[in-house]
Structures are given as structure tokens and as C-alpha cells.
Short mmCIF file of C-alpha atoms and ligand atoms in Angstrom, two decimals:
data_model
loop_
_atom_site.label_atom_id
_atom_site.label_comp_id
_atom_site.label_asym_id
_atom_site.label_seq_id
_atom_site.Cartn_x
_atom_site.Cartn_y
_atom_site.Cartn_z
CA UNK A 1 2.83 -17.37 8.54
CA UNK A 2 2.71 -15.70 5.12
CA UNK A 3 0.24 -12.62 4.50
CA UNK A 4 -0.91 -11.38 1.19
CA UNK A 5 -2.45 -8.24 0.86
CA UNK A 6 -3.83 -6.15 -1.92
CA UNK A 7 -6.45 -3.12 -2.37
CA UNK A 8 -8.86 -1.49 -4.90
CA UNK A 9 -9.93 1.35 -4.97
CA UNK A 10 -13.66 2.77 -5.53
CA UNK A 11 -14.67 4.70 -8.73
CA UNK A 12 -16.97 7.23 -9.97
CA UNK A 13 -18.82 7.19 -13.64
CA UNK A 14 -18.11 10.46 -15.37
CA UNK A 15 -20.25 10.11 -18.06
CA UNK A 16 -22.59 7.40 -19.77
CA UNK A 17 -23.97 5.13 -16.47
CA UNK A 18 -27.13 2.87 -17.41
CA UNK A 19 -26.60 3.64 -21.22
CA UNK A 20 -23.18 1.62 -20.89
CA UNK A 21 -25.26 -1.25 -20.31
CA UNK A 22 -26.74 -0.98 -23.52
CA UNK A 23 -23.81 -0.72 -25.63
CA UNK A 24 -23.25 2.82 -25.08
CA UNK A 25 -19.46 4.46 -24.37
CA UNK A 26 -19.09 5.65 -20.67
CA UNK A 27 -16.06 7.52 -19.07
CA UNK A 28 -14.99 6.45 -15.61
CA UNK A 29 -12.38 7.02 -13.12
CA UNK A 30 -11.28 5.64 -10.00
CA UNK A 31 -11.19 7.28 -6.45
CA UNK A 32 -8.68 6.33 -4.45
CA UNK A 33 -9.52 7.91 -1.51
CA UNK A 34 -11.45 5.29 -0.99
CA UNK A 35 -10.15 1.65 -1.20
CA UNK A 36 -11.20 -2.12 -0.39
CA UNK A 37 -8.51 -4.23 1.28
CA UNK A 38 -8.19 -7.90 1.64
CA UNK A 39 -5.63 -9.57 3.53
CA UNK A 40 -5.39 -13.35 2.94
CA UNK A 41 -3.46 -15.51 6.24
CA UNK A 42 -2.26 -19.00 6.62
CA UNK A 43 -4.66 -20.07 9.22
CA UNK A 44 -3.85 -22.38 12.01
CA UNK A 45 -7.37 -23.76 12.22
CA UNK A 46 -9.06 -26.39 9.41
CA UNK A 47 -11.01 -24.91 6.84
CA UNK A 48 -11.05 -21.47 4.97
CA UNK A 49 -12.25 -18.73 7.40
CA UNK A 50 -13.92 -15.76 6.08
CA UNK A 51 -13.68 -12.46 8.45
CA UNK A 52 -15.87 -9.37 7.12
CA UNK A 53 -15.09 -7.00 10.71
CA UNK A 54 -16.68 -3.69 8.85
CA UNK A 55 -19.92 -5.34 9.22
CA UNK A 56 -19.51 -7.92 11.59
CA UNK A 57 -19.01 -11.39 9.60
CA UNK A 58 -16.99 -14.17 10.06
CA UNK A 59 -17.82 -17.45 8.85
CA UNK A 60 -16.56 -20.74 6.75
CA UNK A 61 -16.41 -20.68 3.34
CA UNK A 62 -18.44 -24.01 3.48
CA UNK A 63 -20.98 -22.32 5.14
CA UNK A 64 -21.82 -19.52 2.97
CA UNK A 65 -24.58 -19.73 0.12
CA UNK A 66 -24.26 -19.22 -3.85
CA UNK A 67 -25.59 -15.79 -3.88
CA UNK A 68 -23.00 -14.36 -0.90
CA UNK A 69 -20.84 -12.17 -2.80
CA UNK A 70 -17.26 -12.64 -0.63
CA UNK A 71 -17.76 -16.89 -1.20
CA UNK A 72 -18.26 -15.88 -5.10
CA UNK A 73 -15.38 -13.99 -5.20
CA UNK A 74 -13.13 -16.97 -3.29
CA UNK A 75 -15.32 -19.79 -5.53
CA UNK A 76 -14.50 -17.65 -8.91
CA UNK A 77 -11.13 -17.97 -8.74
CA UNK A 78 -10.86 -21.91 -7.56
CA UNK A 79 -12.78 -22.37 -10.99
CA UNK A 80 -10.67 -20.45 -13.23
CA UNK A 81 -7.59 -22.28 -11.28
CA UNK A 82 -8.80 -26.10 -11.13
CA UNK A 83 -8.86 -26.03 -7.75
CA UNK A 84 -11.44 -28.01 -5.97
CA UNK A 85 -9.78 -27.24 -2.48
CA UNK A 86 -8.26 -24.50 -0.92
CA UNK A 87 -5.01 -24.99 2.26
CA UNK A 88 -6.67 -23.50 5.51
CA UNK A 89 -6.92 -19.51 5.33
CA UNK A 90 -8.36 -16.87 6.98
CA UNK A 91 -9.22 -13.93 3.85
CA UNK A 92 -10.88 -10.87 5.95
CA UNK A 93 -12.13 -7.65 3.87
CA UNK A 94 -12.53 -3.98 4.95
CA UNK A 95 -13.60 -1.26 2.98
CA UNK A 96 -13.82 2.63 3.63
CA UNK A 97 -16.13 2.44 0.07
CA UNK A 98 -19.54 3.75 1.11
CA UNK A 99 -21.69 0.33 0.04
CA UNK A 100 -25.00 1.43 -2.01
CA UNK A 101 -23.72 4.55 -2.97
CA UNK A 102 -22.42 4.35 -6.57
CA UNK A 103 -19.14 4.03 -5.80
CA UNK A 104 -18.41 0.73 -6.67
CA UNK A 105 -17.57 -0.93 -3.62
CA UNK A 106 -18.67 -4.82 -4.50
CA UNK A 107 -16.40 -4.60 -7.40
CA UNK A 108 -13.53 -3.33 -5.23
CA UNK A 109 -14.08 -5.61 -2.56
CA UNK A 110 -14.54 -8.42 -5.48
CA UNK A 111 -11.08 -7.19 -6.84
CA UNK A 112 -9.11 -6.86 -3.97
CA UNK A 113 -9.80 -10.42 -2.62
CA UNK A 114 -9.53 -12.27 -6.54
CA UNK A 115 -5.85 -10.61 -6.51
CA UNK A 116 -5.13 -11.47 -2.75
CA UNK A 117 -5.52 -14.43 -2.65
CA UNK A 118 -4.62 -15.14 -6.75
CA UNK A 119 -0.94 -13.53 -5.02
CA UNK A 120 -1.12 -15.91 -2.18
CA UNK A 121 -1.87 -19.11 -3.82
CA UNK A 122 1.41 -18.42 -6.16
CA UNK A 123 -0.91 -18.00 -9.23
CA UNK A 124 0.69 -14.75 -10.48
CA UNK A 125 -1.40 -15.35 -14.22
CA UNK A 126 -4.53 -14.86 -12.70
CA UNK A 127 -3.16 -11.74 -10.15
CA UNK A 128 -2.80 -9.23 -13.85
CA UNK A 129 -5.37 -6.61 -14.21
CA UNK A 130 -7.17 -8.21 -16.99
CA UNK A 131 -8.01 -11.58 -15.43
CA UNK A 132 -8.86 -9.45 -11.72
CA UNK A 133 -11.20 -7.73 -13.70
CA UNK A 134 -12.74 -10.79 -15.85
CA UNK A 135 -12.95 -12.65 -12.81
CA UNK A 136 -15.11 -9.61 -11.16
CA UNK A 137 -17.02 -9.22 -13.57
CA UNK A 138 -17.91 -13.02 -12.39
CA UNK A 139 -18.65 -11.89 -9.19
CA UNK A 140 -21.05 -8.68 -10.40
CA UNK A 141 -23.24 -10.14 -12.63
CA UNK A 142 -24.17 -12.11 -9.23
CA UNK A 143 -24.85 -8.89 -7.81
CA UNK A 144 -26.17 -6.52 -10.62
CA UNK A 145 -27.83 -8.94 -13.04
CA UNK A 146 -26.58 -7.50 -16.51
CA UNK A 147 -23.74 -5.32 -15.44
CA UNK A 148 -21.98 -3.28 -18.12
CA UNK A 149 -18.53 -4.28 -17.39
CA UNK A 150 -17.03 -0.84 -16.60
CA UNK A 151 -16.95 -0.95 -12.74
CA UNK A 152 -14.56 -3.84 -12.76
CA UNK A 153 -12.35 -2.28 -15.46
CA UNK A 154 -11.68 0.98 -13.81
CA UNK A 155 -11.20 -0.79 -10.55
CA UNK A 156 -9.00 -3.68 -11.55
CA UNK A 157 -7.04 -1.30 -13.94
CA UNK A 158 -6.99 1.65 -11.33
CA UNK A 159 -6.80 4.22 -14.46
CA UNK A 160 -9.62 6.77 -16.27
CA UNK A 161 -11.19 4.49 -18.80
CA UNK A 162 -13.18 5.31 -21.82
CA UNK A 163 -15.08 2.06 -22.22
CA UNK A 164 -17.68 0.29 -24.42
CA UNK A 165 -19.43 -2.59 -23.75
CA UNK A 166 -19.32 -5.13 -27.04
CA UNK A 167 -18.32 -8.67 -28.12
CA UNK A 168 -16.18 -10.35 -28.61
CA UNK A 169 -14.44 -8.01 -26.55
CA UNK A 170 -14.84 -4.41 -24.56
CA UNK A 171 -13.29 -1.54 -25.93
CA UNK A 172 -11.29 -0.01 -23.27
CA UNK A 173 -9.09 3.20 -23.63
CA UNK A 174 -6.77 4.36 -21.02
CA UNK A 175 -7.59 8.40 -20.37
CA UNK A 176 -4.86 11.07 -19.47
CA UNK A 177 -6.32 14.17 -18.78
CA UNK A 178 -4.46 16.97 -20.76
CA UNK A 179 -5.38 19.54 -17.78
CA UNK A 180 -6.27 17.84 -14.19
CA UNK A 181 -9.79 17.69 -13.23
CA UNK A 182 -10.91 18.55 -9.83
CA UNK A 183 -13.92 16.65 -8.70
CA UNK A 184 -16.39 17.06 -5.22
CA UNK A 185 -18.17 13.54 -4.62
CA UNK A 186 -21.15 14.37 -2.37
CA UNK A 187 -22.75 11.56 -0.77
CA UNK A 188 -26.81 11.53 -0.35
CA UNK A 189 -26.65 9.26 2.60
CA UNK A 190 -29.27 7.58 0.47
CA UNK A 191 -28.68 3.95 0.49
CA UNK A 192 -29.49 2.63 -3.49
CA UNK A 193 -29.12 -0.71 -5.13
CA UNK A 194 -27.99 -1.16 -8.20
CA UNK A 195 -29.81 -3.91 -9.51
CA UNK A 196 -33.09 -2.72 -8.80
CA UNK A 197 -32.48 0.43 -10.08
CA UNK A 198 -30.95 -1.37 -13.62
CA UNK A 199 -33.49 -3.48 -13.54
CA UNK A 200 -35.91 -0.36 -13.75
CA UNK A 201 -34.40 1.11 -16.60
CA UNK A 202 -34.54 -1.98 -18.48
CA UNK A 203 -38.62 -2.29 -17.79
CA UNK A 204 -38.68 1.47 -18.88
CA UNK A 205 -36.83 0.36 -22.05
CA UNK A 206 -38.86 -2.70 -22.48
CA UNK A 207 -42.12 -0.47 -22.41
CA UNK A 208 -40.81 2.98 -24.95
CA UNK A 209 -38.03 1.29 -26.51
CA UNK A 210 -38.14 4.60 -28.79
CA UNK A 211 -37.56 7.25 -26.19
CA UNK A 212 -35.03 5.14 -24.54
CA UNK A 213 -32.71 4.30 -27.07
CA UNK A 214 -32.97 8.03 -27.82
CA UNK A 215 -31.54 9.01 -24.56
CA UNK A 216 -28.96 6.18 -24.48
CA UNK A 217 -27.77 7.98 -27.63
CA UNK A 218 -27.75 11.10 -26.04
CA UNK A 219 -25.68 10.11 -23.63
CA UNK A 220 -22.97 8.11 -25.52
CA UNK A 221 -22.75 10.77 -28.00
CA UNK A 222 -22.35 13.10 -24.05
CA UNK A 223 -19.82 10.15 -23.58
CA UNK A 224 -17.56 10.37 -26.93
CA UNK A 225 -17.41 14.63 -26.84
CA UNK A 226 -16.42 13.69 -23.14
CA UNK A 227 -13.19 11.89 -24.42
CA UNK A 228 -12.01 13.80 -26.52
CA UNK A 229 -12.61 17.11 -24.14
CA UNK A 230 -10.66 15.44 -21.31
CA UNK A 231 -7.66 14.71 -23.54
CA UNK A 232 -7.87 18.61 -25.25
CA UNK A 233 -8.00 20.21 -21.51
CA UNK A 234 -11.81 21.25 -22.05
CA UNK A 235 -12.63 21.54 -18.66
CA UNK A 236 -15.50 24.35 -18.92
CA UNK A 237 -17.06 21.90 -21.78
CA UNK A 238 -16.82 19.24 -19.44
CA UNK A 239 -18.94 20.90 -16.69
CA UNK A 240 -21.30 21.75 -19.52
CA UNK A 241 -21.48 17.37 -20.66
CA UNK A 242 -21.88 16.57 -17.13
CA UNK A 243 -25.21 19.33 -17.06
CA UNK A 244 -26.43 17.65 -20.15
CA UNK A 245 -25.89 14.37 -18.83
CA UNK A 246 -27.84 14.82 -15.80
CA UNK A 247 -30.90 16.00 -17.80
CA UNK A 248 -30.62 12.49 -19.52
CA UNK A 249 -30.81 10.79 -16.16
CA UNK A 250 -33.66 13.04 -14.84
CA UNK A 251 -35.51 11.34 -17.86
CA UNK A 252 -34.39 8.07 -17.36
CA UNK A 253 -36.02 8.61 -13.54
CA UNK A 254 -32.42 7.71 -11.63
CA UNK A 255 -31.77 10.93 -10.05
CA UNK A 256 -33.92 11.41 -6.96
CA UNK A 257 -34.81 14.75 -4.85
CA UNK A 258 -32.31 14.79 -2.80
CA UNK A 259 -29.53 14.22 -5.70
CA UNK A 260 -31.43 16.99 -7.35
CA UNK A 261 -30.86 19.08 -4.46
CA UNK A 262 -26.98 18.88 -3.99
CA UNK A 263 -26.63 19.06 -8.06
CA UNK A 264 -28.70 22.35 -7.88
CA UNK A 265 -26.79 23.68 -4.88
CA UNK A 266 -23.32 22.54 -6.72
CA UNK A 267 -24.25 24.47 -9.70
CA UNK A 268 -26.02 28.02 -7.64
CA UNK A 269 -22.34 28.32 -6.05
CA UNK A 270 -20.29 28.39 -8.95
CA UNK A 271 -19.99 24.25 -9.67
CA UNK A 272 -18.68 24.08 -13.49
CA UNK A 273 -21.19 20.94 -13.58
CA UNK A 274 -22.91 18.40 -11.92
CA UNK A 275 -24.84 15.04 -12.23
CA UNK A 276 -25.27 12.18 -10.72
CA UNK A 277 -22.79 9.11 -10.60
CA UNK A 278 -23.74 5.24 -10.96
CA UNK A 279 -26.83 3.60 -10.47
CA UNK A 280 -28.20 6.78 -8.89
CA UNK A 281 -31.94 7.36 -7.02
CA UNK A 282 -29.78 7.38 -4.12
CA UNK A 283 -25.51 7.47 -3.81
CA UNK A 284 -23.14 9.74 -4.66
CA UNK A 285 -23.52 12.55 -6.77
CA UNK A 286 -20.16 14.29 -8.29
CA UNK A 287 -19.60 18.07 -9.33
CA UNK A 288 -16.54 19.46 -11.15
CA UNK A 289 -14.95 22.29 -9.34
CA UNK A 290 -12.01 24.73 -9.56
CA UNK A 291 -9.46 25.24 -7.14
CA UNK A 292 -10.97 28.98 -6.68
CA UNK A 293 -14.14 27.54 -6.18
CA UNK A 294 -13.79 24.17 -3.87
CA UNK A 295 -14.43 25.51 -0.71
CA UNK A 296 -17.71 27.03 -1.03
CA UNK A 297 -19.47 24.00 -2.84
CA UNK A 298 -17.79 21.95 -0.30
CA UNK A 299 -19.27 24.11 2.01
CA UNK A 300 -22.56 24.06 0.53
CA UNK A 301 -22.95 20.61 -0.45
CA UNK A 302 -23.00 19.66 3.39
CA UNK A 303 -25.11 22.19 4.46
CA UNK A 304 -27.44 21.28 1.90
CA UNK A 305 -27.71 17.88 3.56
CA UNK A 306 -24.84 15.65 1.99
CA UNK A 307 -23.53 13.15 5.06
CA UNK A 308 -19.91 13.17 3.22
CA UNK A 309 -18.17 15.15 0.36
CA UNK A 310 -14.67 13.96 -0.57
CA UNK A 311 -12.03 15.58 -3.24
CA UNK A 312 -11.38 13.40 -6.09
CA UNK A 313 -8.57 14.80 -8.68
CA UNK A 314 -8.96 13.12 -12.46
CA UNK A 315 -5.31 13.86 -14.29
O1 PMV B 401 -24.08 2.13 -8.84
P1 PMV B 401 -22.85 1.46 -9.30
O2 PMV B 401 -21.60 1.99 -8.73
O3 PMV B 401 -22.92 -0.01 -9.16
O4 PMV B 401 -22.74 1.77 -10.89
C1 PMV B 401 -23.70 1.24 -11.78
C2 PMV B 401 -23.43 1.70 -13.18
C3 PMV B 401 -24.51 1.32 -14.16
O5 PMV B 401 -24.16 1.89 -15.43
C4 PMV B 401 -25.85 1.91 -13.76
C5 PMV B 401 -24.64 -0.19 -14.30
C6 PMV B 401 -23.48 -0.85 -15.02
O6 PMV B 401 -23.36 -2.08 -14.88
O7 PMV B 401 -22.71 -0.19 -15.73
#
């Protein structure tokens, strides 16, 4: 029996979420503490057998609807290859990506299983990083609505990306940073969907377009400083972008009381920034820390009610 496997990892938005949708440069990384895995089995039973154990799944691929986000990913790539039929297989996924959080765990799960089974069914073409993340971008406009684009870059691509959403094709810059960056991610326990919270900020736009496209340019400008601080080593102006940053969010209405409250407790015990990361009103939240400092916002950030805090270095 042959057995294909392959993994993604989740990321983080550094700078620029929710502006990036409107054209807008963002900076993101990946975290790969955190990764999706799909494993992708000849199966000795007819049919093509999907297995989700994290959450207690398993069902035929025939079965499943339009809108079910592991049959998109599967259904994607028969359409890019021609193929009408798949040989009997049994593709499970499992993920240690919090889901709701702003971590970007549907686009690593989307990933992972496009490139498993793209490796399994010999089609090496559609296995490089550019057509895994095409092909989940696919797979996240089914679950966001107007997704940006970034979330399957960094994850297909597994590398800091400077990116900019814009026709007839993304702008996407490969960061190194010139001094490494040592990030907390501090998890609200508050479960938030993206596409209701997008959806939000594109009524809010709808009804000031003024004020929004104001703070969109706020943060992209936030975004482009970002860039070029990451590649100089600017780690103190960093901490200072990722302040301003979150003040843009607060007026966007995406942060949330209790992402307020770890930022605020990040920053009181010596944090060199923080903000929020993806979608937000809920998720993760991310602060940039020193290795003299760690502990105690680690420390801090729990006690202050996060339900997880993870180390996440950026070099
Ligand atoms: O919450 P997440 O991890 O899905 O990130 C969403 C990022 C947004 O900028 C808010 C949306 C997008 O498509 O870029």
C-alpha cells in the first residue's frame, strides 16, 4: 500500500490583516509549531474515504456537500487535473492549528491535503508551492468570501512574505530577517470566524468609505516601514509598527476586550509591541519579545486569561 504524506504549517499576520484585502501590503510569517497533516492511503474498500479523527469525521467523498471544505480541497484539484474520478483512497487530516483563531488553519489543512494527494496521484506539477497555494486559494474563497490571498501564500510557501494583493498577479516578496524576531502568540480561547468578521469590515467600508480607506492606508504604509525594518534589524521600531497597528484595528472594531487585555498586559511587562493577528474579535493575539524578557509576558499572558501562548521565532 503506498502512503503520501505532507504538512503545512499555520501562520501569523505581522502587519496589514483586513487592509490586505483591499489592496493593501501585509507582512506574514508562518508558525511551525503548529502544522496540518494529511496522509493520503490506497484503500482496500470502493470509493474515496475521507477520515477527519481531530473532530470526529469520516465519510465518502460522494457524500459530502459543495460548501464542506476537506471535499473542496479533494474536488479542486480533480478540476485543475481532468480528473473526473479518483482510484479508492482513504485522505485523513489532523491538525494541532487552533481552528477560529487566526492562525490559518483551513488554509493549512487546504494545503496539506492539495499537495498529498497532488504527490500521490504522480502529479508532481501541481505538488510546487505556487499551484498548492493557487489551488487554496480555491478552497478559501469557499470559506472566507473575498480572501486576500496571503494565508495561502505564507502557508504553501512556508517563508515570511511581504505580500500585496493585485492583478494580474500578487506581489509576493520572500522576507529574511536581518536580526531574528522573537514572537509570543497568545491565544484568547475566543473562537472567531473569519468571514463574518471580513464581512463586517467591508459593511463598515461600504457605509464611511472615507475613514476606511484612511486606515487601510495607515496600515499599508505600517506594512511597507515594516519591510524594510525587518530586513535593517529594527526590532525596537518593529514593536513600535505593531502598537500603531493595533490602534488601526481598535478603529476598524476587530480587536475585542479580551484581545485588548493580553495586548495591554504584553505591553505593562516589558512587551516591545503588541496587536492582534488575523481576522481578530476573537483568536490569537501576538507580542514581540526579547529573550530577557520572554518569561515574564509568558507568564503574564496566561495569568491574564490566555488558554495557550506558544514561541514563534521570525529570522
Ligand atoms: O483570521 P485568519 O487567519 O483567517 O486571517 C484573516 C486575514 C484577513 O486579512 C482578515 C483576511 C484575508 O483574507 O487576508
Amino acid at each position: 500500500m503506498t502512503v503520501t504524506k505532507s504538512t503545512a504549517p499555520g501562520k501569523i499576520i505581522l502587519f496589514g490583516e483586513h487592509a490586505v484585502v483591499y489592496g493593501r501590503p501585509a507582512v506574514a510569517a508562518p508558525v511551525t509549531q503548529v502544522r496540518a497533516q494529511a496522509t493520503v492511503a490506497d484503500a482496500g474498500e470502493a470509493g474515496v474515504r475521507l477520515v477527519a479523527p481531530d473532530i470526529g469525521r469520516d465519510y465518502l467523498l460522494s457524500d459530502a456537500g459543495a460548501n464542506d471544505p476537506f471535499a473542496r480541497s479533494v474536488r479542486v484539484l480533480m478540476d485543475e487535473a481532468g480528473l473526473s474520478e479518483l482510484p479508492d483512497l482513504r485522505i485523513t487530516i489532523r491538525s494541532t492549528i487552533p481552528i477560529a483563531s487566526g492562525l490559518g488553519s483551513g488554509a493549512a489543512m487546504a494545503a496539506a491535503v492539495i499537495r498529498a494527494l497532488a504527490l500521490h496521484l504522480g502529479l508532481k506539477h501541481l505538488a510546487t508551492d505556487e499551484r498548492v497555494s493557487d489551488l487554496t486559494y480555491q478552497v478559501e474563497r469557499l470559506l472566507h468570501g473575498t480572501p486576500s490571498g496571503i494565508d495561502n501564500t505564507v502557508v504553501a510557501h512556508e517563508k515570511p512574505v511581504y505580500f500585496v494583493r493585485q492583478e494580474p498577479q500578487n506581489r509576493i516578496e520572500t522576507l529574511t530577517a536581518a536580526k531574528p524576531l522573537r514572537l509570543l502568540v497568545g491565544d484568547t480561547g475566543v473562537a472567531s470566524g473569519t468571514k463574518i468578521v471580513v464581512g463586517d469590515v467591508r459593511r463598515q467600508w461600504q457605509e464611511d468609505p472615507e475613514r476606511f480607506e484612511r486606515i487601510f492606508d495607515g496600515c499599508g504604509r505600517i506594512a511597507s516601514l515594516a519591510r524594510r525594518a525587518i530586513k535593517r534589524g529594527a526590532v525596537r521600531e518593529l514593536g513600535q509598527l505593531m502598537s500603531e497597528n493595533q490602534a488601526f484595528l481598535r478603529e476598524m472594531t476587530v480587536s475585542s476586550a479580551e484581545l485588548e487585555r493580553l495586548v495591554a498586559v504584553a505591553m505593562s511587562s516589558g512587551a516591545l509591541g503588541a496587536k492582534l493577528s488575523g481576522a481578530g474579535r476573537g483568536g490569537n493575539m501576538i507580542a514581540l519579545v526579547t529573550e530577557s524578557t520572554e518569561q515574564d509576558i509568558h507568564q503574564a499572558l496566561l495569568l491574564a486569561g490566555a488558554t495557550g501562548v506558544f514561541r514563534s521565532i521570525l529570522s
